[in-house]
PDB file of C-alpha atoms in Angstrom:
ATOM      1  CA  MET A   1     -25.374  65.908  20.380  1.00 48.00           C
ATOM      2  CA  PHE A   2     -25.656  69.491  19.157  1.00 58.00           C
ATOM      3  CA  ASN A   3     -27.240  72.333  20.995  1.00 63.00           C
ATOM      4  CA  GLU A   4     -27.826  75.784  19.666  1.00 65.00           C
ATOM      5  CA  ARG A   5     -25.164  77.379  21.889  1.00 71.00           C
ATOM      6  CA  ALA A   6     -22.482  76.773  19.246  1.00 71.00           C
ATOM      7  CA  PHE A   7     -24.688  78.430  16.638  1.00 77.00           C
ATOM      8  CA  ARG A   8     -25.792  81.449  18.684  1.00 80.00           C
ATOM      9  CA  THR A   9     -24.002  84.066  16.572  1.00 85.00           C
ATOM     10  CA  TRP A  10     -22.795  84.026  13.000  1.00 86.00           C
ATOM     11  CA  GLY A  11     -19.282  84.746  14.281  1.00 90.00           C
ATOM     12  CA  HIS A  12     -19.294  81.440  16.150  1.00 87.00           C
ATOM     13  CA  VAL A  13     -20.711  79.723  13.086  1.00 90.00           C
ATOM     14  CA  LEU A  14     -17.990  81.072  10.788  1.00 93.00           C
ATOM     15  CA  MET A  15     -15.268  80.195  13.294  1.00 92.00           C
ATOM     16  CA  GLY A  16     -16.622  76.663  13.599  1.00 91.00           C
ATOM     17  CA  ALA A  17     -16.860  76.326   9.821  1.00 93.00           C
ATOM     18  CA  CYS A  18     -13.239  77.418   9.447  1.00 95.00           C
ATOM     19  CA  VAL A  19     -12.063  74.947  12.093  1.00 95.00           C
ATOM     20  CA  VAL A  20     -13.996  72.025  10.610  1.00 95.00           C
ATOM     21  CA  SER A  21     -12.912  72.791   7.057  1.00 96.00           C
ATOM     22  CA  GLY A  22      -9.318  73.192   8.261  1.00 96.00           C
ATOM     23  CA  LEU A  23      -9.468  69.725   9.798  1.00 96.00           C
ATOM     24  CA  PHE A  24     -10.754  68.321   6.522  1.00 95.00           C
ATOM     25  CA  LEU A  25      -7.948  70.110   4.654  1.00 95.00           C
ATOM     26  CA  VAL A  26      -5.317  68.565   6.934  1.00 94.00           C
ATOM     27  CA  LEU A  27      -6.952  65.161   6.503  1.00 93.00           C
ATOM     28  CA  MET A  28      -6.960  65.489   2.707  1.00 92.00           C
ATOM     29  CA  LEU A  29      -3.309  66.576   2.678  1.00 92.00           C
ATOM     30  CA  MET A  30      -2.399  63.498   4.728  1.00 92.00           C
ATOM     31  CA  VAL A  31      -4.371  61.291   2.320  1.00 90.00           C
ATOM     32  CA  GLU A  32      -2.518  62.877  -0.615  1.00 89.00           C
ATOM     33  CA  GLU A  33       0.777  62.159   1.146  1.00 90.00           C
ATOM     34  CA  VAL A  34      -0.052  58.483   1.656  1.00 91.00           C
ATOM     35  CA  VAL A  35      -1.888  57.711  -1.587  1.00 88.00           C
ATOM     36  CA  GLY A  36      -0.585  60.322  -4.005  1.00 76.00           C
ATOM     37  CA  ARG A  37       2.808  61.676  -4.926  1.00 79.00           C
ATOM     38  CA  GLY A  38       3.366  63.793  -1.819  1.00 80.00           C
ATOM     39  CA  GLY A  39       1.250  66.158   0.194  1.00 77.00           C
ATOM     40  CA  ARG A  40       0.105  68.851  -2.188  1.00 83.00           C
ATOM     41  CA  LEU A  41      -2.961  70.991  -2.513  1.00 87.00           C
ATOM     42  CA  SER A  42      -5.020  69.235  -5.170  1.00 87.00           C
ATOM     43  CA  ARG A  43      -8.425  69.962  -6.648  1.00 91.00           C
ATOM     44  CA  ALA A  44      -9.917  67.124  -4.578  1.00 89.00           C
ATOM     45  CA  ALA A  45      -8.548  68.613  -1.350  1.00 90.00           C
ATOM     46  CA  VAL A  46      -9.986  72.027  -2.151  1.00 94.00           C
ATOM     47  CA  THR A  47     -13.340  70.502  -3.130  1.00 95.00           C
ATOM     48  CA  VAL A  48     -13.654  68.472   0.078  1.00 94.00           C
ATOM     49  CA  THR A  49     -12.600  71.480   2.166  1.00 96.00           C
ATOM     50  CA  ALA A  50     -15.174  73.730   0.477  1.00 97.00           C
ATOM     51  CA  ALA A  51     -17.859  71.062   0.891  1.00 97.00           C
ATOM     52  CA  ALA A  52     -17.079  70.799   4.617  1.00 96.00           C
ATOM     53  CA  PHE A  53     -17.275  74.589   5.002  1.00 97.00           C
ATOM     54  CA  LEU A  54     -20.580  74.871   3.134  1.00 97.00           C
ATOM     55  CA  GLY A  55     -21.997  71.813   4.886  1.00 95.00           C
ATOM     56  CA  TYR A  56     -21.256  73.322   8.284  1.00 94.00           C
ATOM     57  CA  LEU A  57     -22.862  76.609   7.247  1.00 94.00           C
ATOM     58  CA  GLY A  58     -25.929  74.771   5.936  1.00 93.00           C
ATOM     59  CA  THR A  59     -26.274  72.769   9.137  1.00 90.00           C
ATOM     60  CA  ALA A  60     -25.965  75.905  11.256  1.00 88.00           C
ATOM     61  CA  TRP A  61     -28.559  77.668   9.111  1.00 89.00           C
ATOM     62  CA  ILE A  62     -31.038  74.805   9.579  1.00 87.00           C
ATOM     63  CA  ILE A  63     -30.438  74.719  13.344  1.00 83.00           C
ATOM     64  CA  ARG A  64     -30.840  78.488  13.587  1.00 82.00           C
ATOM     65  CA  LEU A  65     -34.141  78.307  11.681  1.00 82.00           C
ATOM     66  CA  ASP A  66     -35.588  76.010  14.349  1.00 75.00           C
ATOM     67  CA  ARG A  67     -34.581  78.403  17.121  1.00 66.00           C
ATOM     68  CA  PRO A  68     -37.390  80.589  18.501  1.00 64.00           C
ATOM     69  CA  ALA A  69     -37.114  84.294  17.709  1.00 59.00           C
ATOM     70  CA  ASP A  70     -35.402  86.341  20.430  1.00 56.00           C
ATOM     71  CA  GLY A  71     -37.280  89.250  21.973  1.00 43.00           C
TER      72      GLY A  71
END
């Protein structure tokens, strides 16, 4: 499912982490709109977004550790 091409440089990793965490932020805002009292930036939304960002970085770090050293 994953190959190391997406994790080749830390720039790609940070861009991917921002995109994934942004998707989680949008999802949490939609959940707040449906379940809560309107779409607002809550502590839960920020926590889930930060967890998605750090989880992506952790996954990329593990994948990059398994990669053979270049040159």
